XYZ file of C-alpha atoms in Angstrom:
423
model
C -13.266 -2.461 -26.739
C -14.502 -5.824 -27.186
C -14.589 -8.295 -24.433
C -11.638 -9.952 -25.941
C -9.816 -6.640 -26.173
C -10.398 -5.868 -22.534
C -8.964 -9.167 -21.678
C -6.083 -8.989 -23.935
C -5.259 -5.487 -22.239
C -5.238 -7.134 -18.724
C -3.168 -9.844 -20.030
C -0.615 -7.366 -21.002
C -0.414 -5.652 -18.087
C -0.371 -8.714 -15.848
C 2.544 -9.993 -17.652
C 4.336 -6.593 -17.146
C 3.816 -6.746 -13.476
C 5.032 -10.317 -13.641
C 8.226 -9.593 -15.452
C 9.207 -6.308 -14.063
C 8.405 -6.638 -10.414
C 7.098 -3.198 -10.247
C 4.096 -1.750 -8.607
C 0.630 -2.714 -10.604
C -0.797 0.819 -10.292
C 2.061 2.316 -11.742
C 2.525 0.039 -14.458
C -1.386 0.113 -15.145
C -1.510 3.864 -15.149
C 1.607 3.999 -17.789
C -0.395 1.419 -20.093
C -3.410 3.556 -20.075
C -1.452 6.707 -20.681
C 0.025 5.491 -23.658
C -3.228 4.241 -25.157
C -5.643 7.303 -24.660
C -8.152 5.840 -26.868
C -9.061 3.239 -23.987
C -12.173 4.864 -22.364
C -13.090 4.955 -18.656
C -15.669 2.020 -18.649
C -12.948 -0.033 -20.333
C -10.312 0.990 -18.113
C -12.372 0.046 -15.066
C -13.267 -3.699 -16.656
C -9.584 -4.148 -17.540
C -8.418 -2.824 -13.905
C -10.867 -5.035 -12.357
C -9.761 -8.400 -14.047
C -5.916 -7.240 -13.348
C -6.624 -6.750 -9.561
C -8.963 -9.591 -9.402
C -5.914 -11.827 -10.547
C -3.741 -10.291 -8.271
C -5.821 -10.657 -5.399
C -6.538 -14.206 -6.040
C -3.495 -15.627 -7.688
C -2.454 -18.286 -5.396
C -6.402 -19.883 -5.535
C -6.162 -19.473 -9.219
C -3.125 -21.430 -9.628
C -4.037 -23.897 -7.114
C -7.264 -24.623 -9.539
C -5.421 -24.330 -12.702
C -2.864 -27.117 -11.516
C -5.777 -29.203 -9.854
C -7.784 -29.555 -13.250
C -4.832 -29.832 -15.438
C -3.116 -32.663 -13.232
C -6.659 -34.588 -13.541
C -6.794 -34.143 -17.318
C -4.529 -32.775 -19.850
C -1.540 -32.993 -17.433
C -0.106 -29.846 -18.917
C 2.169 -27.945 -16.284
C 0.571 -24.764 -15.148
C 2.231 -21.618 -16.731
C 2.463 -18.747 -14.401
C 1.564 -15.701 -16.943
C -1.301 -13.039 -17.525
C -3.116 -15.727 -19.987
C -3.353 -18.467 -17.705
C -4.344 -16.398 -14.792
C -7.003 -14.688 -16.914
C -8.369 -17.926 -18.354
C -8.816 -19.085 -14.657
C -10.557 -16.035 -13.411
C -12.823 -15.889 -16.090
C -14.032 -19.301 -15.592
C -14.150 -19.287 -11.534
C -14.536 -15.771 -10.518
C -16.372 -14.543 -13.309
C -18.445 -17.669 -13.982
C -17.862 -17.591 -17.874
C -18.257 -20.943 -19.647
C -15.533 -22.720 -21.952
C -17.553 -21.511 -24.877
C -17.866 -17.816 -23.857
C -13.943 -17.842 -22.983
C -13.159 -19.208 -26.532
C -15.287 -16.662 -28.247
C -13.304 -13.959 -26.324
C -10.116 -15.463 -27.165
C -10.985 -15.326 -31.009
C -7.411 -14.167 -32.188
C -8.937 -11.370 -34.285
C -7.715 -7.990 -34.465
C -7.541 -6.896 -30.714
C -8.569 -10.283 -29.069
C -6.236 -12.706 -27.389
C -4.970 -15.650 -29.665
C -7.366 -18.758 -29.610
C -7.262 -21.229 -26.775
C -5.268 -24.115 -27.284
C -6.652 -27.562 -26.851
C -5.425 -27.954 -23.114
C -6.506 -24.383 -22.224
C -9.984 -25.064 -23.379
C -10.189 -28.315 -21.650
C -8.919 -26.412 -18.181
C -11.366 -23.885 -18.760
C -14.322 -26.347 -19.260
C -13.071 -28.031 -15.964
C -12.932 -24.819 -13.706
C -16.188 -23.301 -15.193
C -18.684 -23.328 -12.339
C -16.322 -24.007 -9.650
C -16.166 -22.054 -6.277
C -12.946 -20.090 -5.732
C -12.641 -21.860 -2.244
C -12.210 -25.330 -1.710
C -11.671 -27.562 1.676
C -8.294 -28.779 0.304
C -6.428 -25.428 0.181
C -4.066 -24.674 2.817
C -4.227 -21.400 4.261
C -1.495 -19.699 2.284
C -3.584 -20.631 -0.777
C -7.200 -19.735 0.659
C -5.826 -16.376 1.647
C -3.624 -15.710 -1.322
C -0.236 -15.191 0.340
C 3.134 -16.441 -0.244
C 3.727 -19.610 2.274
C 6.399 -17.743 4.116
C 3.785 -14.970 4.755
C 0.868 -17.271 6.016
C 3.495 -18.290 8.437
C 4.399 -14.895 9.642
C 0.561 -14.004 9.865
C 0.105 -17.273 12.024
C 2.953 -16.571 14.411
C 2.036 -13.021 14.838
C -1.711 -13.174 15.363
C -2.280 -16.616 16.601
C -6.048 -17.328 16.833
C -6.765 -14.004 15.216
C -4.609 -15.045 12.087
C -6.854 -16.130 9.780
C -9.061 -13.153 10.298
C -6.350 -10.931 9.523
C -5.076 -12.958 6.388
C -8.671 -12.727 5.073
C -8.938 -8.955 5.703
C -5.743 -8.418 4.034
C -7.176 -10.069 0.925
C -10.234 -7.323 1.074
C -10.077 -4.000 -0.718
C -8.948 -1.126 1.297
C -11.390 1.696 1.888
C -10.834 5.422 0.716
C -9.662 7.393 3.912
C -9.217 11.188 3.520
C -7.734 13.803 6.104
C -9.373 16.902 6.799
C -7.036 19.488 6.474
C -7.204 21.462 9.614
C -5.223 24.517 8.078
C -8.196 25.205 6.040
C -11.034 23.602 7.637
C -12.651 21.159 10.114
C -13.592 17.767 9.960
C -17.460 18.698 9.919
C -16.846 21.638 7.522
C -15.002 19.051 5.241
C -17.431 16.544 5.366
C -20.548 18.979 4.476
C -18.444 20.339 1.522
C -17.705 16.732 0.249
C -21.555 16.000 0.612
C -22.344 19.261 -1.476
C -19.693 17.715 -3.963
C -21.969 14.479 -3.986
C -19.368 12.302 -1.780
C -20.705 11.032 1.197
C -18.012 10.351 3.994
C -18.386 9.331 7.698
C -15.904 10.379 10.491
C -13.318 7.621 10.995
C -13.284 5.531 14.476
C -9.510 6.287 15.588
C -8.223 9.406 13.777
C -9.727 12.819 14.917
C -9.047 14.279 11.210
C -10.466 11.244 9.179
C -13.116 10.927 6.883
C -14.119 7.212 5.361
C -15.670 7.785 1.824
C -18.843 5.286 1.519
C -18.300 4.706 -2.098
C -15.540 4.970 -4.839
C -15.946 8.667 -6.138
C -13.889 11.002 -8.728
C -12.317 12.593 -5.653
C -9.549 14.313 -7.596
C -12.099 16.254 -9.500
C -14.186 17.539 -6.754
C -13.993 21.249 -5.496
C -13.296 20.005 -1.654
C -9.834 18.276 -3.008
C -8.850 20.935 -5.498
C -9.173 23.748 -2.673
C -7.072 21.654 -0.333
C -9.598 20.787 2.268
C -8.864 17.152 2.239
C -5.889 14.939 1.262
C -6.073 11.084 0.806
C -4.507 9.327 3.596
C -5.286 5.982 5.395
C -6.324 6.162 8.902
C -3.464 4.257 10.207
C -0.997 6.700 8.499
C -3.086 9.710 10.117
C -2.552 7.876 13.711
C 1.283 7.647 12.990
C 1.257 11.419 12.177
C -0.830 12.290 15.472
C 1.700 9.991 17.403
C 4.058 12.678 16.564
C 2.402 15.287 18.822
C 3.986 18.130 17.016
C 2.934 21.372 18.390
C 3.228 25.078 16.852
C 6.591 26.365 17.284
C 8.557 23.240 17.353
C 11.475 22.128 15.150
C 10.526 18.644 13.259
C 12.145 16.680 10.952
C 10.349 13.853 8.902
C 13.349 12.079 7.811
C 12.081 9.440 5.237
C 9.328 11.944 3.997
C 8.606 10.581 0.460
C 5.948 12.520 -1.234
C 4.963 14.021 2.103
C 1.766 12.683 3.156
C 2.695 12.646 6.853
C 4.352 16.042 6.520
C 1.044 17.561 5.487
C -0.506 16.209 8.669
C 2.307 17.357 10.920
C 2.112 20.815 9.435
C -1.827 20.854 10.102
C -1.082 20.042 13.792
C 1.561 22.939 13.862
C -0.786 25.501 12.258
C 2.028 26.615 10.162
C 3.927 27.804 12.988
C 7.442 26.574 13.626
C 9.693 24.875 11.056
C 9.379 21.149 9.337
C 12.252 19.542 7.521
C 11.201 17.167 5.331
C 14.034 14.875 4.082
C 14.366 12.008 1.727
C 16.990 10.426 -0.652
C 15.023 10.746 -3.656
C 14.735 14.380 -5.271
C 11.841 13.148 -7.357
C 9.683 12.175 -4.378
C 10.339 15.293 -2.746
C 9.319 17.213 -5.688
C 6.130 15.553 -5.839
C 5.407 16.887 -2.442
C 5.355 20.267 -3.984
C 2.004 20.417 -5.379
C 0.497 18.919 -2.196
C 1.969 21.410 0.066
C 0.912 24.426 -2.004
C -2.735 23.019 -2.339
C -2.777 22.272 1.433
C -1.416 25.872 2.249
C 1.373 24.496 4.223
C 4.051 27.243 4.440
C 6.398 25.861 7.036
C 8.069 22.934 5.378
C 11.728 22.944 3.850
C 12.504 19.918 1.468
C 15.958 18.625 1.675
C 17.298 15.965 -0.506
C 19.896 13.534 1.486
C 22.596 11.435 -0.084
C 21.831 8.772 2.408
C 21.221 8.172 6.350
C 24.796 9.491 6.875
C 24.500 12.645 4.915
C 26.616 15.352 6.570
C 23.757 17.456 6.794
C 22.468 15.219 9.723
C 25.705 15.710 11.825
C 25.540 19.438 11.208
C 22.202 19.605 12.715
C 22.495 17.014 15.698
C 20.295 17.771 18.592
C 18.340 20.344 17.153
C 14.902 19.025 16.691
C 11.758 18.553 19.091
C 10.330 15.851 16.903
C 11.949 13.323 14.435
C 9.860 10.979 12.334
C 11.394 7.904 10.589
C 8.980 6.392 8.602
C 11.315 3.859 7.473
C 11.444 1.951 4.074
C 9.836 -1.453 4.824
C 8.174 -4.615 3.218
C 4.958 -2.688 3.094
C 3.079 -5.849 4.359
C 0.701 -3.753 6.269
C -0.434 -2.294 2.508
C -1.239 -5.470 0.925
C -4.823 -4.600 0.245
C -3.664 -1.485 -1.536
C -1.092 -3.358 -3.436
C -1.944 -7.078 -3.867
C 0.831 -7.355 -6.508
C 3.457 -6.632 -3.706
C 2.720 -9.823 -1.899
C 4.080 -11.845 -5.071
C 7.162 -9.686 -5.676
C 8.628 -9.485 -2.255
C 10.999 -12.347 -1.526
C 11.459 -13.417 2.156
C 15.133 -12.600 1.990
C 14.511 -9.112 1.504
C 13.191 -8.937 5.134
C 16.694 -9.224 6.686
C 18.087 -6.793 4.309
C 15.439 -4.067 4.856
C 15.748 -4.702 8.732
C 19.392 -3.899 8.537
C 18.734 -0.965 6.412
C 15.907 0.376 8.970
C 18.436 -0.061 11.809
C 21.050 2.105 10.008
C 18.403 4.896 9.282
C 17.114 4.963 12.871
C 20.847 5.139 14.294
C 21.460 8.206 11.964
C 18.195 9.997 12.536
C 18.479 9.668 16.599
C 21.425 12.397 16.197
C 18.847 15.013 15.272
C 16.910 14.714 18.661
C 17.515 17.101 21.071
C 17.276 16.454 24.909
C 13.572 16.159 25.857
C 12.862 15.653 21.995
C 11.197 12.625 20.784
C 12.199 10.033 18.058
C 9.069 8.223 16.224
C 9.761 5.067 14.439
C 6.861 3.746 12.242
C 6.720 1.226 9.185
C 3.544 0.164 7.170
C 4.571 -3.448 8.140
C 3.215 -6.194 10.163
C 6.308 -8.085 10.727
C 7.950 -8.108 14.107
C 11.577 -8.058 12.530
C 10.655 -4.397 11.218
C 8.763 -3.356 14.272
C 9.208 -4.979 17.831
C 12.257 -6.205 17.285
C 13.928 -2.950 15.769
C 12.316 -0.870 18.835
C 14.040 -3.374 21.395
C 17.451 -3.163 19.567
C 17.381 0.505 19.479
C 16.774 0.912 23.198
C 19.569 -1.723 24.095
C 22.049 0.407 22.146
C 20.883 3.865 23.588
C 20.932 4.321 27.085
C 20.094 8.013 26.531
C 16.610 7.243 25.117
C 13.365 5.767 26.673
C 10.222 4.552 25.298
C 7.439 7.191 25.500
C 3.825 5.914 25.689
C 2.779 2.485 24.281
C 3.285 1.577 20.855
C 0.899 1.775 18.081
C -0.147 -1.546 16.394
C -3.006 -1.423 13.675
C -4.158 -4.199 11.273
C -7.018 -4.630 8.800
C -9.378 -6.895 10.723
C -8.868 -5.418 14.317
C -8.642 -1.627 13.152
C -10.071 -1.405 9.779
C -6.943 0.167 8.698
C -3.769 -0.778 7.087
C -1.240 -2.528 9.084
C 0.732 -0.115 10.868
C 3.481 0.132 13.602
C 4.966 3.088 15.343
C 6.757 3.628 18.732
C 7.873 6.787 20.378
C 11.378 7.365 22.050
C 12.371 10.419 24.169
C 15.755 11.528 24.839
C 16.601 11.848 28.417
């Protein structure tokens, strides 16, 4: 592909993300899958521009608006083309002539620059992405409401946490204890040309030093390792499931935490992985088979009040509720999500979480534990949910200390988890 062709592809993907409000990784994968002729180097270059824009969108818009107000006075258009021009000029350091050459209008290149676009490109070229006049929400590329939430939650550490959320997440793996140990998995990865170091918090975790084609490696294909953020591993560790127990993963999704729990149980006992999406549960089949997890039953539910819950009340030693949430703790991995999440959705999700937690609690037997978790950093979804649940359920008490992880403090995604024990 020509440089212009790569830019045109990035603009198309950015416009899809903006229009559909769907995950950027899924849209990008679909885009490339439909265009098999795009080679790996071109895919890498296109993705770098797409994610570069998504990580710096607020700053790019701030600069674009600033230079246009000072010259052409043409309102900034929130679209892939405008973002790409700003990124090329400010982040990639292209001058106006180079950008104009790439926007040639030829077969695969974007249409030529308009006069105000050329002027804006020239005014932005050579600028630093940071500027002292930028408010925190712009500097750290967050919606204004999210910057307020960070400031309220983290106080003096807010800027460090906002900055960390703008970085790239590491590639964390979990050694599959059903087949190996962490050190043996590390040696196998080394033999496959992948360097990894033990994680600081999780006793199962390995952090890969550099990006690698993990999926094609022998250790991955053999089920020795699974991709899982260290924070997610810590949530599974908090379940404290032992061999012989009955465990319910109430919102199992594709089964990441289910797999980790199966390993702690050494395939002894019974795990029921529930979800309202049959498609997500079916997606776990291959992972379960590769991992060698044989004690997992998959159960599709019509909703949190599915009759299956009442039928199996008070019959589980552990129930994990990894609740649907805003995902604010995963914005390093999903930078597009910060621009598609509306502040009004927080209350809606919090109400849904409360309903799910209320229903799942029925499954816990006396002496058993209910573990509530989110990949969110928002108190409305975390501490407030825990306090409301305890206030409404005198037969439950808190077990141990809650888990609260964040990128700057812990080097993980943002996670919260709390365990309740049924008296």
